[in-house]
Coordinates of C-alpha atoms and ligand atoms in Angstrom, one line a residue:
M1 CA 0.0 0.0 0.0
S2 CA 2.8 2.4 -0.8
D3 CA 0.3 4.7 -2.5
R4 CA -1.3 5.5 0.7
F5 CA -1.0 9.0 2.1
P6 CA 0.6 9.5 5.6
D7 CA -1.8 9.0 8.5
G8 CA -3.5 12.3 9.4
F9 CA -3.3 13.6 5.8
I10 CA -6.6 15.6 5.2
F11 CA -8.7 15.2 2.2
G12 CA -11.4 17.9 1.8
A13 CA -13.2 20.2 -0.7
A14 CA -13.5 23.9 -0.9
T15 CA -15.9 26.6 -1.8
S16 CA -16.3 30.4 -1.1
S17 CA -19.2 32.5 0.1
Y18 CA -19.9 34.6 -2.9
Q19 CA -19.7 31.7 -5.2
I20 CA -22.2 29.5 -3.5
E21 CA -24.3 31.3 -0.8
G22 CA -26.7 33.4 -2.8
A23 CA -29.2 35.2 -0.5
V24 CA -27.4 38.4 -1.0
D25 CA -30.3 40.4 0.6
A26 CA -31.0 38.0 3.4
D27 CA -31.0 39.0 7.0
G28 CA -29.3 42.4 6.6
R29 CA -26.3 41.4 4.5
G30 CA -24.6 44.4 3.1
E31 CA -23.6 45.1 -0.6
S32 CA -20.3 43.6 -1.5
I33 CA -17.9 44.7 -4.2
W34 CA -18.9 41.6 -6.2
D35 CA -22.7 42.6 -6.1
R36 CA -21.6 45.9 -7.5
F37 CA -19.3 44.5 -10.1
C38 CA -21.8 42.0 -11.3
A39 CA -24.4 44.8 -11.6
T40 CA -22.0 46.8 -13.8
P41 CA -22.7 46.0 -17.5
G42 CA -19.9 44.2 -19.4
K43 CA -18.0 42.9 -16.4
V44 CA -19.4 39.4 -16.0
V45 CA -20.3 37.0 -18.8
G46 CA -24.1 37.0 -19.5
S47 CA -24.5 39.6 -16.7
E48 CA -24.7 36.8 -14.2
S49 CA -24.1 37.2 -10.5
G50 CA -24.0 35.4 -7.2
A51 CA -27.4 36.7 -6.2
V52 CA -28.8 33.1 -6.1
A53 CA -25.8 31.0 -6.9
C54 CA -26.2 27.5 -5.2
D55 CA -28.6 29.0 -2.6
H56 CA -26.3 27.4 0.0
Y57 CA -27.3 30.0 2.6
H58 CA -30.8 28.3 2.7
R59 CA -29.5 24.7 1.8
Y60 CA -26.5 24.4 3.9
A61 CA -27.8 21.6 6.0
Q62 CA -28.5 19.5 3.0
D63 CA -25.1 20.4 1.6
V64 CA -23.3 19.2 4.7
E65 CA -25.3 15.9 4.5
M66 CA -23.9 15.6 1.0
M67 CA -20.4 16.3 2.2
A68 CA -20.8 13.5 4.7
E69 CA -22.0 11.2 2.1
L70 CA -18.9 12.0 0.0
G71 CA -16.7 11.1 3.0
L72 CA -15.0 14.5 3.2
K73 CA -12.8 14.9 6.2
A74 CA -12.6 18.7 6.0
Y75 CA -14.5 21.6 4.3
R76 CA -12.9 24.9 3.4
F77 CA -15.5 27.7 3.1
S78 CA -15.3 31.5 3.4
L79 CA -17.1 34.0 5.6
A80 CA -19.0 36.7 3.8
W81 CA -17.7 39.9 5.4
P82 CA -20.9 42.0 4.6
R83 CA -23.0 39.3 6.3
I84 CA -21.2 40.0 9.5
L85 CA -20.3 43.6 9.1
P86 CA -22.6 45.0 6.4
T87 CA -20.6 48.1 5.7
G88 CA -17.4 47.0 7.5
L89 CA -17.7 49.9 9.9
E90 CA -20.5 48.8 12.4
A91 CA -19.7 49.1 16.0
E92 CA -21.6 45.7 16.5
P93 CA -21.6 42.8 14.1
L94 CA -24.8 41.5 12.7
E95 CA -26.0 38.5 14.8
A96 CA -27.9 36.9 12.0
G97 CA -24.7 36.6 9.8
L98 CA -22.7 35.2 12.6
D99 CA -25.6 32.8 13.4
F100 CA -25.5 31.4 9.9
Y101 CA -21.8 30.4 10.2
D102 CA -22.5 29.1 13.7
R103 CA -25.2 26.7 12.3
L104 CA -22.8 25.7 9.5
V105 CA -19.9 25.0 11.7
D106 CA -22.1 23.1 14.1
A107 CA -23.5 20.9 11.3
L108 CA -20.0 20.1 10.0
L109 CA -18.7 19.2 13.4
E110 CA -21.7 17.0 14.0
K111 CA -20.7 15.0 10.9
G112 CA -17.1 14.9 11.9
I113 CA -16.0 17.3 9.1
T114 CA -13.3 19.7 10.1
P115 CA -14.1 23.3 9.3
W116 CA -11.4 25.4 7.6
A117 CA -12.6 29.0 7.4
T118 CA -11.2 31.6 5.0
L119 CA -11.8 35.2 6.1
Y120 CA -11.4 37.0 2.8
H121 CA -12.4 35.3 -0.4
W122 CA -13.1 38.6 -2.1
D123 CA -16.5 39.8 -1.0
M124 CA -15.5 43.1 0.6
P125 CA -18.3 45.4 1.9
Q126 CA -18.8 48.0 -1.0
V127 CA -18.7 50.8 1.6
L128 CA -15.1 50.0 2.4
Q129 CA -14.3 50.1 -1.3
D130 CA -16.0 53.4 -1.6
R131 CA -13.6 54.5 1.2
G132 CA -10.6 53.4 -0.8
G133 CA -10.6 49.6 -0.7
W134 CA -7.4 47.7 -0.3
P135 CA -5.2 50.6 -1.6
A136 CA -6.2 52.5 1.6
R137 CA -4.5 51.6 4.9
S138 CA -7.8 52.1 6.8
T139 CA -9.0 48.8 5.2
V140 CA -6.3 46.9 7.1
D141 CA -7.9 48.0 10.4
A142 CA -11.4 47.1 9.1
F143 CA -10.1 43.7 8.2
V144 CA -8.4 43.0 11.5
R145 CA -11.6 43.9 13.2
F146 CA -13.5 41.5 11.0
A147 CA -11.0 38.8 11.8
D148 CA -11.5 39.6 15.5
V149 CA -15.3 39.4 15.4
A150 CA -15.3 36.2 13.3
S151 CA -12.7 34.4 15.3
K152 CA -14.2 35.5 18.7
R153 CA -17.5 33.9 17.7
L154 CA -16.3 30.7 15.9
G155 CA -12.9 30.3 17.4
D156 CA -14.0 27.8 20.1
R157 CA -14.9 25.4 17.2
V158 CA -13.0 26.5 14.2
K159 CA -9.4 25.6 14.7
H160 CA -8.1 26.2 11.1
W161 CA -8.1 29.7 9.8
I162 CA -7.0 31.2 6.5
T163 CA -6.7 35.0 6.4
H164 CA -6.7 35.6 2.7
N165 CA -7.4 33.7 -0.4
E166 CA -5.0 34.6 -3.3
P167 CA -3.6 38.1 -2.7
W168 CA -2.3 38.1 -6.3
V169 CA -5.8 37.8 -7.7
V170 CA -7.3 40.3 -5.2
T171 CA -4.7 42.9 -6.2
M172 CA -3.7 42.2 -9.8
L173 CA -7.0 41.2 -11.2
G174 CA -8.9 43.6 -9.0
Y175 CA -6.8 46.7 -9.3
L176 CA -4.4 46.1 -12.2
N177 CA -6.2 44.5 -15.1
G178 CA -9.7 45.1 -13.9
E179 CA -11.1 41.6 -14.6
H180 CA -12.4 41.3 -11.0
A181 CA -14.0 43.6 -8.6
P182 CA -13.6 46.5 -8.1
G183 CA -12.3 46.5 -11.7
H184 CA -9.7 49.2 -11.5
K185 CA -6.6 49.4 -13.7
D186 CA -3.7 51.0 -12.0
W187 CA -0.2 49.7 -11.0
G188 CA 0.1 52.0 -8.1
E189 CA -3.3 50.9 -6.7
A190 CA -2.4 47.3 -7.2
L191 CA 0.9 47.4 -5.4
A192 CA -0.5 49.5 -2.5
A193 CA -3.4 47.0 -2.3
A194 CA -0.9 44.1 -2.2
H195 CA 1.0 45.7 0.7
H196 CA -2.2 46.3 2.7
V197 CA -3.6 42.8 2.0
L198 CA -0.3 41.3 3.3
L199 CA -0.2 43.7 6.3
S200 CA -3.8 42.8 7.3
H201 CA -2.8 39.1 7.1
G202 CA 0.1 39.7 9.5
L203 CA -1.9 41.8 11.9
A204 CA -4.9 39.3 11.9
V205 CA -2.8 36.3 12.8
P206 CA -2.2 37.1 16.5
V207 CA -5.8 38.3 16.9
I208 CA -7.0 34.9 15.5
R209 CA -4.7 33.0 17.7
E210 CA -5.8 34.8 20.8
N211 CA -9.5 34.1 20.0
A212 CA -9.1 30.5 18.8
P213 CA -6.8 28.8 21.3
G214 CA -4.7 26.0 19.8
C215 CA -5.7 26.9 16.3
E216 CA -3.7 26.7 13.1
V217 CA -3.5 29.8 10.9
G218 CA -2.1 30.5 7.5
I219 CA -2.6 32.4 4.3
T220 CA -3.4 30.9 0.8
L221 CA -1.5 32.0 -2.2
N222 CA -2.2 31.1 -5.7
L223 CA 1.1 30.0 -7.3
C224 CA 2.0 29.7 -10.9
P225 CA 5.5 28.3 -11.4
A226 CA 7.3 29.9 -14.3
W227 CA 8.8 27.5 -16.9
P228 CA 11.0 29.3 -19.5
A229 CA 9.9 28.4 -23.0
S230 CA 13.5 28.0 -24.1
G231 CA 17.0 28.2 -22.7
S232 CA 17.5 31.8 -24.0
A233 CA 18.5 34.6 -21.8
A234 CA 15.5 36.5 -22.8
D235 CA 13.2 33.8 -21.7
A236 CA 15.0 33.4 -18.4
E237 CA 14.7 37.2 -17.9
A238 CA 10.9 37.0 -18.6
S239 CA 10.5 34.1 -16.2
R240 CA 12.3 35.9 -13.4
W241 CA 9.9 38.9 -13.9
F242 CA 6.8 36.6 -14.1
D243 CA 7.8 34.6 -11.0
G244 CA 8.6 37.8 -9.1
W245 CA 5.3 39.4 -10.0
F246 CA 3.1 36.4 -9.5
N247 CA 4.8 34.4 -6.7
R248 CA 7.8 36.0 -5.0
W249 CA 6.1 39.4 -4.4
F250 CA 3.8 37.5 -1.9
L251 CA 6.0 34.5 -0.7
D252 CA 9.1 36.5 0.1
P253 CA 7.5 38.9 2.6
V254 CA 5.4 36.2 4.2
F255 CA 8.5 34.3 4.8
G256 CA 10.4 37.2 6.3
R257 CA 12.5 38.2 3.3
G258 CA 10.9 41.5 2.5
Y259 CA 9.9 42.4 -1.0
P260 CA 12.1 40.9 -3.6
A261 CA 15.0 43.5 -4.5
D262 CA 14.9 42.7 -8.2
M263 CA 11.2 43.4 -8.5
L264 CA 11.3 46.5 -6.4
A265 CA 14.0 47.8 -8.7
D266 CA 12.0 46.9 -11.8
Y267 CA 8.8 48.4 -10.4
R268 CA 10.6 51.7 -9.4
R269 CA 12.3 51.9 -12.9
D270 CA 8.9 51.3 -14.6
G271 CA 7.0 53.8 -12.5
H272 CA 4.7 51.0 -11.1
L273 CA 5.2 51.9 -7.4
P274 CA 2.6 54.2 -5.9
A275 CA 4.1 57.7 -5.6
D276 CA 4.0 57.4 -1.8
W277 CA 5.5 54.0 -1.6
D278 CA 8.3 54.8 0.7
A279 CA 5.9 56.3 3.3
L280 CA 3.2 53.7 2.6
V281 CA 5.5 50.9 3.9
Q282 CA 5.7 51.9 7.5
P283 CA 8.4 50.9 10.0
G284 CA 7.3 47.5 11.5
D285 CA 5.1 46.6 8.5
M286 CA 7.5 44.0 7.1
D287 CA 7.9 42.4 10.5
A288 CA 4.2 42.2 11.0
I289 CA 3.8 40.5 7.6
A290 CA 6.4 38.0 8.5
V291 CA 4.5 36.7 11.4
P292 CA 5.1 33.0 11.8
T293 CA 2.2 30.9 10.6
D294 CA 1.3 27.2 10.9
F295 CA 1.0 26.4 7.2
L296 CA 1.1 27.9 3.8
G297 CA -2.0 27.3 1.7
I298 CA -1.5 26.9 -2.0
N299 CA -4.0 27.1 -4.8
F300 CA -2.7 25.4 -7.8
Y301 CA -4.2 25.0 -11.2
S302 CA -1.5 25.3 -13.9
R303 CA 2.0 26.2 -14.7
G304 CA 3.1 29.1 -16.9
I305 CA 5.3 28.6 -19.9
I306 CA 7.0 31.9 -20.2
R307 CA 8.1 33.5 -23.5
S308 CA 9.9 36.8 -23.7
D309 CA 7.9 39.7 -25.4
K310 CA 11.1 41.7 -25.4
V311 CA 12.7 40.0 -28.4
S312 CA 11.0 38.8 -31.6
E313 CA 10.1 35.2 -32.1
E314 CA 12.8 35.0 -34.8
D315 CA 15.5 36.5 -32.6
N316 CA 14.6 34.4 -29.6
A317 CA 16.0 30.8 -29.4
P318 CA 13.6 28.0 -30.7
R319 CA 11.1 26.9 -28.0
T320 CA 12.0 23.8 -26.2
V321 CA 9.1 23.6 -23.7
F322 CA 5.7 23.1 -25.2
P323 CA 2.3 22.9 -23.5
V324 CA 0.9 19.4 -23.4
E325 CA -2.3 18.8 -25.3
E326 CA -4.9 18.6 -22.5
H327 CA -6.4 21.9 -21.4
T328 CA -9.4 22.6 -19.2
D329 CA -12.4 24.7 -20.2
M330 CA -10.6 27.6 -18.7
D331 CA -8.0 26.8 -21.4
W332 CA -5.5 26.0 -18.5
E333 CA -2.9 23.4 -19.4
V334 CA -3.1 20.2 -17.4
F335 CA 0.5 19.3 -16.3
A336 CA 0.7 17.8 -12.9
P337 CA 4.5 17.3 -12.6
S338 CA 4.8 21.0 -12.2
L339 CA 2.8 20.7 -8.9
T340 CA 5.3 18.2 -7.6
K341 CA 8.1 20.5 -8.6
L342 CA 6.5 23.5 -7.1
L343 CA 6.0 21.8 -3.7
L344 CA 9.6 20.6 -3.6
D345 CA 11.0 24.0 -4.7
L346 CA 8.9 25.8 -2.0
T347 CA 10.2 23.3 0.6
E348 CA 13.8 24.0 -0.3
T349 CA 13.5 27.7 -0.8
Y350 CA 11.3 28.7 2.2
N351 CA 11.3 25.7 4.5
P352 CA 7.6 26.2 5.4
P353 CA 6.3 24.5 8.7
A354 CA 3.6 22.8 6.6
L355 CA 1.9 23.1 3.2
V356 CA -1.7 22.6 2.3
I357 CA -3.2 22.4 -1.1
T358 CA -6.3 24.6 -0.4
E359 CA -7.6 24.5 -4.0
N360 CA -6.9 22.3 -7.0
G361 CA -9.3 21.3 -9.7
A362 CA -10.5 21.8 -13.2
A363 CA -13.4 23.2 -15.2
Y364 CA -15.0 20.7 -17.5
A365 CA -18.5 20.8 -18.9
T366 CA -20.4 17.7 -18.0
S367 CA -24.1 17.0 -17.6
P368 CA -26.2 14.2 -16.2
G369 CA -27.0 11.3 -18.5
E370 CA -30.4 9.5 -19.0
D371 CA -29.6 7.2 -16.0
G372 CA -28.9 10.1 -13.6
T373 CA -25.2 9.7 -13.4
V374 CA -22.8 12.4 -14.5
P375 CA -19.8 10.9 -16.4
D376 CA -16.8 13.0 -15.6
V377 CA -13.7 11.3 -16.9
K378 CA -11.6 14.3 -17.5
R379 CA -12.0 15.9 -14.0
Q380 CA -11.2 12.5 -12.5
A381 CA -8.1 12.3 -14.5
Y382 CA -7.0 15.8 -13.5
L383 CA -7.6 15.1 -9.9
Q384 CA -5.9 11.8 -10.0
Q385 CA -2.8 13.2 -11.6
H386 CA -2.6 16.0 -9.2
I387 CA -3.2 13.9 -6.1
E388 CA -0.5 11.6 -7.3
A389 CA 1.8 14.7 -7.8
C390 CA 1.2 15.6 -4.1
R391 CA 2.1 12.0 -3.0
L392 CA 5.3 12.2 -5.0
A393 CA 6.2 15.6 -3.3
I394 CA 5.5 14.1 0.1
T395 CA 7.8 11.2 -0.8
G396 CA 10.4 13.7 -1.9
G397 CA 10.2 15.6 1.5
A398 CA 7.6 18.3 1.2
P399 CA 5.6 18.8 4.4
L400 CA 2.2 18.5 2.7
I401 CA -0.6 17.9 5.2
G402 CA -3.7 18.3 3.2
Y403 CA -5.5 18.5 -0.1
F404 CA -8.8 20.4 -0.9
A405 CA -10.5 19.8 -4.2
W406 CA -11.9 22.9 -5.9
S407 CA -14.8 22.8 -5.8
L408 CA -17.4 20.9 -3.7
M409 CA -20.0 21.9 -6.3
D410 CA -20.5 23.9 -9.5
N411 CA -20.8 27.5 -8.7
F412 CA -20.4 31.2 -9.8
E413 CA -17.0 31.4 -11.4
W414 CA -16.5 35.1 -11.0
A415 CA -16.2 37.0 -14.4
F416 CA -17.0 33.7 -16.3
G417 CA -20.4 33.4 -14.6
Y418 CA -21.9 29.9 -14.4
A419 CA -20.5 28.6 -17.6
K420 CA -17.4 27.1 -16.1
R421 CA -18.2 24.0 -13.9
F422 CA -15.5 23.2 -11.3
G423 CA -17.7 21.0 -9.1
L424 CA -17.3 17.5 -7.9
V425 CA -21.2 17.8 -7.6
W426 CA -23.4 18.8 -10.5
V427 CA -25.7 21.7 -9.7
D428 CA -28.9 22.2 -11.7
Y429 CA -29.4 26.0 -11.4
E430 CA -33.1 25.8 -12.3
T431 CA -34.0 23.3 -9.5
Q432 CA -31.0 23.6 -7.3
A433 CA -30.7 19.8 -7.4
R434 CA -27.3 18.4 -6.6
T435 CA -26.0 15.3 -8.2
P436 CA -22.6 13.9 -7.4
K437 CA -20.5 13.5 -10.6
D438 CA -18.5 10.3 -11.2
S439 CA -15.4 12.3 -10.1
A440 CA -17.1 12.9 -6.7
L441 CA -17.8 9.1 -6.3
W442 CA -14.2 8.4 -7.2
Y443 CA -12.9 11.0 -4.8
R444 CA -15.0 9.4 -2.1
D445 CA -13.1 6.1 -2.8
V446 CA -9.7 8.0 -2.6
I447 CA -10.7 9.3 0.8
T448 CA -11.7 5.8 2.0
A449 CA -8.5 4.2 0.7
H450 CA -6.5 7.2 1.9
G451 CA -4.8 7.2 -1.5
I452 CA -5.6 6.5 -5.1
P453 CA -7.5 3.2 -5.0
Ligands
FCB1 C1 -9.3 30.5 -7.7 C2 -10.3 31.0 -6.7 C3 -11.6 30.2 -6.6 C4 -12.0 29.7 -8.0 C5 -10.9 29.0 -8.7 C6 -11.2 28.4 -10.0 O1 -8.6 31.5 -8.2 O2 -9.8 31.1 -5.4 O3 -12.5 31.0 -6.1 O4 -12.6 30.6 -8.8 O5 -9.8 29.9 -8.9

C-alpha cells in the first residue's frame, strides 16, 4: 500500500461564500464589491451574478449531508464579510450573519467534518471600497476587526483559519487588469493593495490565535511556477519577472525576506510603485507581515510557460518547452508534474512549517446522462494526476498535510459566470438539485482508501 498518504493527511473540498451562498439580501447582509461589479454592464459573462448561486445559505444543512456522504474529512469555506459587518464599519456585528456560520460549523462538526474558514475570499463590503478599498490603509484596520469578530464567535470550534485567499488575484485582477471587482486598472493601486492585504494578514494572525486557542493559521497564495519556453537569456529574464510578480512578491515577505529586491528595482524603474510607496510601507510593517504561521495554503491550477515579449520570435531561441495537449475549459494546461516540482521547490527555498493544497481542480462541462449519473472522466483524470503529484512531493520531503479539491459543487466562477463548472457535484441551477459527478464518487473512494485506489 505504498500509494497510501501519511496518517492524518486531510482530504477535503473547498468553496467560497460569494460563489455559492446566494441570498445576497437576506438578514441584513450588506452590498459587496462583487454585487456591485456584477451589476455593472460588461463585467461578467451574461451579466450573471452570485445573487442566487447555489442557494447554499438556505440549503447548507443538505449540503453538509452531501459532504458527509462523500466522506469529506474537511471543508474549506469562506465567511462573507458583509453578512457579519454589512458596511465593514459597524460598532456591533450582525448577529444573523454570525448565526449562519455558527449553524454551518455545528452541522459540520456533527458530521465529523473539520471546518477550515477563510476570512477573505473577495467579497469586501462595498462601503469599504468606496472609502478606498485595499489601496487604503484604513482597510487593514477594518479587516483585522472582521477577523477579530469572526474568530471570537467561531474560534471555540473552528481551529483552522486562512486569512486571505489569493492576494495576487485580489490585487492584480482587482486593481491592475480590472477583470475582478472593483475593476480598477492602476499599477500603483495594485501594489498599495498588495501591501495592505499582506499587512492585514500579518496583523490578523495574532488576533485569531488569541480568539481560537490552539488553532492553526495560514494564508493561501495562488502560485504559478514559471517554466521558461527555451534556454534563451530573454526567456530566463521574462521568467524571473513573471515569477517575481506572481509568486515571490507575496511569498518573500510572508517568509520574512521582505519584497524581492529585483522586483522593487523593476517596479521603481517602470514607474509602477505608488508615488507614496516609501511612506506607505511603514516601520514595522514587514515584521508584521512575516509573522510565523502554521501552514502555507497553495491554490494550484496550472504552470506558466513563459516566452519573452522583449525580443521577436525569430530573434529568440527556438522553443524547447511546449504545452501538453490537454487543457481545461478555462484553457488552462493540465500538467501535474509542475505541482510536484512547485511543492519541492517551495520546501527547499522557504522551509515552510507545513503546506496545504487549499484548492486544486478543473473546469469541464459535464451533464447528467439518462440514468442520472454524471460521467466525468476528465476531471477525475485531472484530480488523480494532481493527487499523485502531491504524493510524490511528500515522498520527496515536502511537508504537505492536506488537499482540498476545488470545488465541492458547481458555482459562480467570477467573471465567467456559471459557464465554467469546477464542481465534484453537478448543480442544476433551475431546480438547485445536486448530483454527485462520477469524479465525486471516485474521490470518495480515494478518501476511504487514503490514497488513489
Ligand atoms: C481560484 C479562486 C476560486 C475559483 C478557482 C477556479 O482563483 O480562489 O474562487 O474561482 O480559482
